[in-house]
Amino acid sequence: MTEAKPKNRDDLFAFLDGLGIAHSTRQHAAVFTVAESVSLRDEIPGGHTKNLFVKDKKDQFFLLTVEEHAVVDLKTVHALIGAASKVSFGKPEKLMEYLGVIPGAVTAFGAINDTGNNVTFVLDVDLMKEEIVNCHPLSNDATTSIASADLVRFMEATGHKPLVLKVTA
């Protein structure tokens, strides 16, 4: 039996289009960290994201999507998100298995690949106050802009009910 190939950028855009969700994408050099992506701020308006793929001791996985400069206390966030214990970063193999992305390309759009609902998605309330949110479209060489309300609608259409919580300091 062959494993299903993760959905890619074209699949994501077709899915968004099918939902009637407006989106725009800007190509750029691959960026792997928030620091590397700062130069794009003047070119791409809206809230820019940082994504933390974490797990608890019971192997429950979470994707925390926050504003790029926000601080998340990994020693206490477990109590806010319903984790069974303190959290640690998930392994790259699980990131690819569940979200279909590599480190540096982590994105809330990975929900399209989590067909088994293995990941709980957490959107920080401060990020969701932004009219437009910017995320990688399953690869880190582009940024896709989408209305924050439409990001929630996208996630719900993938079978996920994201938690919108204050998880930042």
PDB file of C-alpha atoms in Angstrom:
ATOM      1  CA  MET A   1       0.000   0.000   0.000  1.00  0.00           C
ATOM      2  CA  THR A   2       1.413   3.395  -0.945  1.00  0.00           C
ATOM      3  CA  GLU A   3       1.173   6.369   1.346  1.00  0.00           C
ATOM      4  CA  ALA A   4      -0.869   9.303   0.138  1.00  0.00           C
ATOM      5  CA  LYS A   5       1.263  12.183  -1.048  1.00  0.00           C
ATOM      6  CA  PRO A   6       0.684  15.374   0.965  1.00  0.00           C
ATOM      7  CA  LYS A   7      -1.358  18.067  -0.686  1.00  0.00           C
ATOM      8  CA  ASN A   8       0.687  20.879  -2.194  1.00  0.00           C
ATOM      9  CA  ARG A   9       0.239  24.585  -2.852  1.00  0.00           C
ATOM     10  CA  ASP A  10      -1.920  24.034  -5.948  1.00  0.00           C
ATOM     11  CA  ASP A  11      -4.199  21.684  -3.998  1.00  0.00           C
ATOM     12  CA  LEU A  12      -4.462  24.283  -1.224  1.00  0.00           C
ATOM     13  CA  PHE A  13      -5.378  27.080  -3.627  1.00  0.00           C
ATOM     14  CA  ALA A  14      -7.983  24.897  -5.359  1.00  0.00           C
ATOM     15  CA  PHE A  15      -9.478  24.069  -1.946  1.00  0.00           C
ATOM     16  CA  LEU A  16      -9.614  27.751  -0.952  1.00  0.00           C
ATOM     17  CA  ASP A  17     -11.125  28.650  -4.332  1.00  0.00           C
ATOM     18  CA  GLY A  18     -13.740  25.922  -3.894  1.00  0.00           C
ATOM     19  CA  LEU A  19     -14.737  27.515  -0.600  1.00  0.00           C
ATOM     20  CA  GLY A  20     -14.927  30.945  -2.221  1.00  0.00           C
ATOM     21  CA  ILE A  21     -12.114  32.214   0.023  1.00  0.00           C
ATOM     22  CA  ALA A  22     -10.119  35.134  -1.358  1.00  0.00           C
ATOM     23  CA  HIS A  23      -6.357  34.760  -1.079  1.00  0.00           C
ATOM     24  CA  SER A  24      -3.239  36.251  -2.612  1.00  0.00           C
ATOM     25  CA  THR A  25       0.253  34.821  -2.702  1.00  0.00           C
ATOM     26  CA  ARG A  26       3.639  36.449  -3.061  1.00  0.00           C
ATOM     27  CA  GLN A  27       6.666  34.416  -4.144  1.00  0.00           C
ATOM     28  CA  HIS A  28       9.981  35.109  -2.386  1.00  0.00           C
ATOM     29  CA  ALA A  29      13.249  33.423  -1.515  1.00  0.00           C
ATOM     30  CA  ALA A  30      12.832  30.537   0.914  1.00  0.00           C
ATOM     31  CA  VAL A  31      12.768  31.696   4.542  1.00  0.00           C
ATOM     32  CA  PHE A  32      13.223  29.342   7.459  1.00  0.00           C
ATOM     33  CA  THR A  33      12.842  31.670  10.452  1.00  0.00           C
ATOM     34  CA  VAL A  34      10.913  34.766  11.466  1.00  0.00           C
ATOM     35  CA  ALA A  35      14.202  36.702  11.434  1.00  0.00           C
ATOM     36  CA  GLU A  36      14.800  35.764   7.793  1.00  0.00           C
ATOM     37  CA  SER A  37      11.312  36.894   6.798  1.00  0.00           C
ATOM     38  CA  VAL A  38      11.408  40.386   8.355  1.00  0.00           C
ATOM     39  CA  SER A  39      12.462  41.978   5.061  1.00  0.00           C
ATOM     40  CA  LEU A  40       9.077  41.026   3.583  1.00  0.00           C
ATOM     41  CA  ARG A  41       7.048  43.125   6.016  1.00  0.00           C
ATOM     42  CA  ASP A  42       6.937  46.254   3.865  1.00  0.00           C
ATOM     43  CA  GLU A  43       5.822  44.207   0.869  1.00  0.00           C
ATOM     44  CA  ILE A  44       3.155  42.072   2.545  1.00  0.00           C
ATOM     45  CA  PRO A  45       0.696  43.826   4.896  1.00  0.00           C
ATOM     46  CA  GLY A  46      -1.193  42.101   7.704  1.00  0.00           C
ATOM     47  CA  GLY A  47      -0.320  39.833  10.604  1.00  0.00           C
ATOM     48  CA  HIS A  48       2.665  37.564  10.063  1.00  0.00           C
ATOM     49  CA  THR A  49       2.762  34.216  11.791  1.00  0.00           C
ATOM     50  CA  LYS A  50       5.050  32.056  13.855  1.00  0.00           C
ATOM     51  CA  ASN A  51       4.043  28.404  14.177  1.00  0.00           C
ATOM     52  CA  LEU A  52       5.052  26.034  16.951  1.00  0.00           C
ATOM     53  CA  PHE A  53       4.440  22.306  16.409  1.00  0.00           C
ATOM     54  CA  VAL A  54       4.379  20.781  19.884  1.00  0.00           C
ATOM     55  CA  LYS A  55       3.302  17.598  21.643  1.00  0.00           C
ATOM     56  CA  ASP A  56       2.573  16.440  25.162  1.00  0.00           C
ATOM     57  CA  LYS A  57       3.684  13.225  26.910  1.00  0.00           C
ATOM     58  CA  LYS A  58       0.616  11.380  25.577  1.00  0.00           C
ATOM     59  CA  ASP A  59       1.646  12.244  22.013  1.00  0.00           C
ATOM     60  CA  GLN A  60      -1.189  14.703  21.519  1.00  0.00           C
ATOM     61  CA  PHE A  61       0.002  17.170  18.887  1.00  0.00           C
ATOM     62  CA  PHE A  62      -0.782  20.881  18.686  1.00  0.00           C
ATOM     63  CA  LEU A  63       0.026  23.622  16.209  1.00  0.00           C
ATOM     64  CA  LEU A  64       0.217  27.017  17.885  1.00  0.00           C
ATOM     65  CA  THR A  65      -0.113  29.866  15.384  1.00  0.00           C
ATOM     66  CA  VAL A  66       0.772  33.248  16.860  1.00  0.00           C
ATOM     67  CA  GLU A  67       1.932  36.696  15.717  1.00  0.00           C
ATOM     68  CA  GLU A  68       5.553  36.455  14.572  1.00  0.00           C
ATOM     69  CA  HIS A  69       7.097  38.364  17.500  1.00  0.00           C
ATOM     70  CA  ALA A  70       4.836  36.942  20.206  1.00  0.00           C
ATOM     71  CA  VAL A  71       6.335  35.045  23.125  1.00  0.00           C
ATOM     72  CA  VAL A  72       4.893  31.645  24.035  1.00  0.00           C
ATOM     73  CA  ASP A  73       5.890  30.168  27.398  1.00  0.00           C
ATOM     74  CA  LEU A  74       6.361  26.481  26.628  1.00  0.00           C
ATOM     75  CA  LYS A  75       6.493  25.710  30.359  1.00  0.00           C
ATOM     76  CA  THR A  76       2.926  26.911  30.955  1.00  0.00           C
ATOM     77  CA  VAL A  77       1.082  26.858  27.619  1.00  0.00           C
ATOM     78  CA  HIS A  78      -0.030  23.245  28.178  1.00  0.00           C
ATOM     79  CA  ALA A  79      -2.564  24.407  30.770  1.00  0.00           C
ATOM     80  CA  LEU A  80      -4.105  26.811  28.256  1.00  0.00           C
ATOM     81  CA  ILE A  81      -4.411  24.394  25.333  1.00  0.00           C
ATOM     82  CA  GLY A  82      -5.602  21.276  27.143  1.00  0.00           C
ATOM     83  CA  ALA A  83      -2.388  19.272  26.868  1.00  0.00           C
ATOM     84  CA  ALA A  84      -1.851  16.405  29.309  1.00  0.00           C
ATOM     85  CA  SER A  85       1.592  17.674  30.316  1.00  0.00           C
ATOM     86  CA  LYS A  86       4.182  20.282  29.511  1.00  0.00           C
ATOM     87  CA  VAL A  87       4.844  20.364  25.798  1.00  0.00           C
ATOM     88  CA  SER A  88       7.958  19.882  23.725  1.00  0.00           C
ATOM     89  CA  PHE A  89       8.576  20.322  20.034  1.00  0.00           C
ATOM     90  CA  GLY A  90       7.265  17.606  17.750  1.00  0.00           C
ATOM     91  CA  LYS A  91       9.679  15.668  15.560  1.00  0.00           C
ATOM     92  CA  PRO A  92      10.092  16.624  11.874  1.00  0.00           C
ATOM     93  CA  GLU A  93       8.834  13.164  10.855  1.00  0.00           C
ATOM     94  CA  LYS A  94       5.495  13.786  12.597  1.00  0.00           C
ATOM     95  CA  LEU A  95       5.335  17.271  11.107  1.00  0.00           C
ATOM     96  CA  MET A  96       5.578  15.757   7.636  1.00  0.00           C
ATOM     97  CA  GLU A  97       3.257  12.847   8.458  1.00  0.00           C
ATOM     98  CA  TYR A  98       0.480  15.013   9.899  1.00  0.00           C
ATOM     99  CA  LEU A  99       0.833  18.411   8.208  1.00  0.00           C
ATOM    100  CA  GLY A 100       2.767  17.554   5.051  1.00  0.00           C
ATOM    101  CA  VAL A 101       5.439  20.203   5.631  1.00  0.00           C
ATOM    102  CA  ILE A 102       9.083  20.444   6.642  1.00  0.00           C
ATOM    103  CA  PRO A 103      10.572  22.570   9.434  1.00  0.00           C
ATOM    104  CA  GLY A 104      10.703  26.168   8.226  1.00  0.00           C
ATOM    105  CA  ALA A 105       7.471  25.760   6.256  1.00  0.00           C
ATOM    106  CA  VAL A 106       5.160  25.082   9.203  1.00  0.00           C
ATOM    107  CA  THR A 107       1.767  26.647   8.618  1.00  0.00           C
ATOM    108  CA  ALA A 108      -1.845  26.602   9.718  1.00  0.00           C
ATOM    109  CA  PHE A 109      -2.620  25.608   6.121  1.00  0.00           C
ATOM    110  CA  GLY A 110      -1.160  22.209   7.057  1.00  0.00           C
ATOM    111  CA  ALA A 111      -4.651  21.389   8.334  1.00  0.00           C
ATOM    112  CA  ILE A 112      -5.459  20.360   4.760  1.00  0.00           C
ATOM    113  CA  ASN A 113      -3.082  17.394   5.182  1.00  0.00           C
ATOM    114  CA  ASP A 114      -4.232  16.362   8.671  1.00  0.00           C
ATOM    115  CA  THR A 115      -6.996  14.071   7.450  1.00  0.00           C
ATOM    116  CA  GLY A 116      -6.830  11.983  10.629  1.00  0.00           C
ATOM    117  CA  ASN A 117      -7.349  14.984  12.928  1.00  0.00           C
ATOM    118  CA  ASN A 118      -4.109  14.187  14.727  1.00  0.00           C
ATOM    119  CA  VAL A 119      -3.344  17.839  15.462  1.00  0.00           C
ATOM    120  CA  THR A 120      -5.235  20.397  17.533  1.00  0.00           C
ATOM    121  CA  PHE A 121      -4.878  23.818  15.941  1.00  0.00           C
ATOM    122  CA  VAL A 122      -4.581  26.808  18.256  1.00  0.00           C
ATOM    123  CA  LEU A 123      -4.831  30.356  16.889  1.00  0.00           C
ATOM    124  CA  ASP A 124      -3.724  33.124  19.222  1.00  0.00           C
ATOM    125  CA  VAL A 125      -6.497  35.633  19.855  1.00  0.00           C
ATOM    126  CA  ASP A 126      -4.167  38.600  19.276  1.00  0.00           C
ATOM    127  CA  LEU A 127      -3.227  37.316  15.818  1.00  0.00           C
ATOM    128  CA  MET A 128      -6.883  36.808  14.968  1.00  0.00           C
ATOM    129  CA  LYS A 129      -7.569  40.504  15.634  1.00  0.00           C
ATOM    130  CA  GLU A 130      -5.668  41.201  12.415  1.00  0.00           C
ATOM    131  CA  GLU A 131      -7.880  41.651   9.368  1.00  0.00           C
ATOM    132  CA  ILE A 132      -5.371  39.773   7.190  1.00  0.00           C
ATOM    133  CA  VAL A 133      -3.170  36.874   8.304  1.00  0.00           C
ATOM    134  CA  ASN A 134      -0.136  35.684   6.336  1.00  0.00           C
ATOM    135  CA  CYS A 135       0.932  32.038   6.240  1.00  0.00           C
ATOM    136  CA  HIS A 136       3.205  29.864   4.123  1.00  0.00           C
ATOM    137  CA  PRO A 137       1.195  27.935   1.492  1.00  0.00           C
ATOM    138  CA  LEU A 138       2.714  24.557   2.496  1.00  0.00           C
ATOM    139  CA  SER A 139       6.184  25.720   1.389  1.00  0.00           C
ATOM    140  CA  ASN A 140       8.441  28.470   2.682  1.00  0.00           C
ATOM    141  CA  ASP A 141       9.169  30.189  -0.624  1.00  0.00           C
ATOM    142  CA  ALA A 142       5.895  32.101  -0.693  1.00  0.00           C
ATOM    143  CA  THR A 143       3.450  33.832   1.636  1.00  0.00           C
ATOM    144  CA  THR A 144      -0.324  33.611   1.273  1.00  0.00           C
ATOM    145  CA  SER A 145      -2.561  36.345   2.657  1.00  0.00           C
ATOM    146  CA  ILE A 146      -6.068  35.471   3.821  1.00  0.00           C
ATOM    147  CA  ALA A 147      -8.718  37.146   5.981  1.00  0.00           C
ATOM    148  CA  SER A 148      -8.440  35.927   9.572  1.00  0.00           C
ATOM    149  CA  ALA A 149     -12.102  34.855   9.581  1.00  0.00           C
ATOM    150  CA  ASP A 150     -11.482  32.882   6.385  1.00  0.00           C
ATOM    151  CA  LEU A 151      -8.548  31.076   8.014  1.00  0.00           C
ATOM    152  CA  VAL A 152     -10.996  29.746  10.601  1.00  0.00           C
ATOM    153  CA  ARG A 153     -13.468  28.864   7.839  1.00  0.00           C
ATOM    154  CA  PHE A 154     -10.722  26.999   5.960  1.00  0.00           C
ATOM    155  CA  MET A 155      -9.791  25.016   9.063  1.00  0.00           C
ATOM    156  CA  GLU A 156     -13.399  24.103   9.754  1.00  0.00           C
ATOM    157  CA  ALA A 157     -13.763  22.925   6.141  1.00  0.00           C
ATOM    158  CA  THR A 158     -10.813  20.553   6.724  1.00  0.00           C
ATOM    159  CA  GLY A 159     -12.638  19.035   9.695  1.00  0.00           C
ATOM    160  CA  HIS A 160     -10.794  20.993  12.388  1.00  0.00           C
ATOM    161  CA  LYS A 161     -12.305  23.305  14.977  1.00  0.00           C
ATOM    162  CA  PRO A 162      -9.419  25.606  15.867  1.00  0.00           C
ATOM    163  CA  LEU A 163      -9.114  26.894  19.399  1.00  0.00           C
ATOM    164  CA  VAL A 164      -8.845  30.684  19.470  1.00  0.00           C
ATOM    165  CA  LEU A 165      -7.075  31.403  22.747  1.00  0.00           C
ATOM    166  CA  LYS A 166      -4.672  33.824  24.391  1.00  0.00           C
ATOM    167  CA  VAL A 167      -1.505  31.709  24.421  1.00  0.00           C
ATOM    168  CA  THR A 168       1.089  34.471  24.298  1.00  0.00           C
ATOM    169  CA  ALA A 169       2.712  36.453  27.084  1.00  0.00           C
TER     170      ALA A 169
END
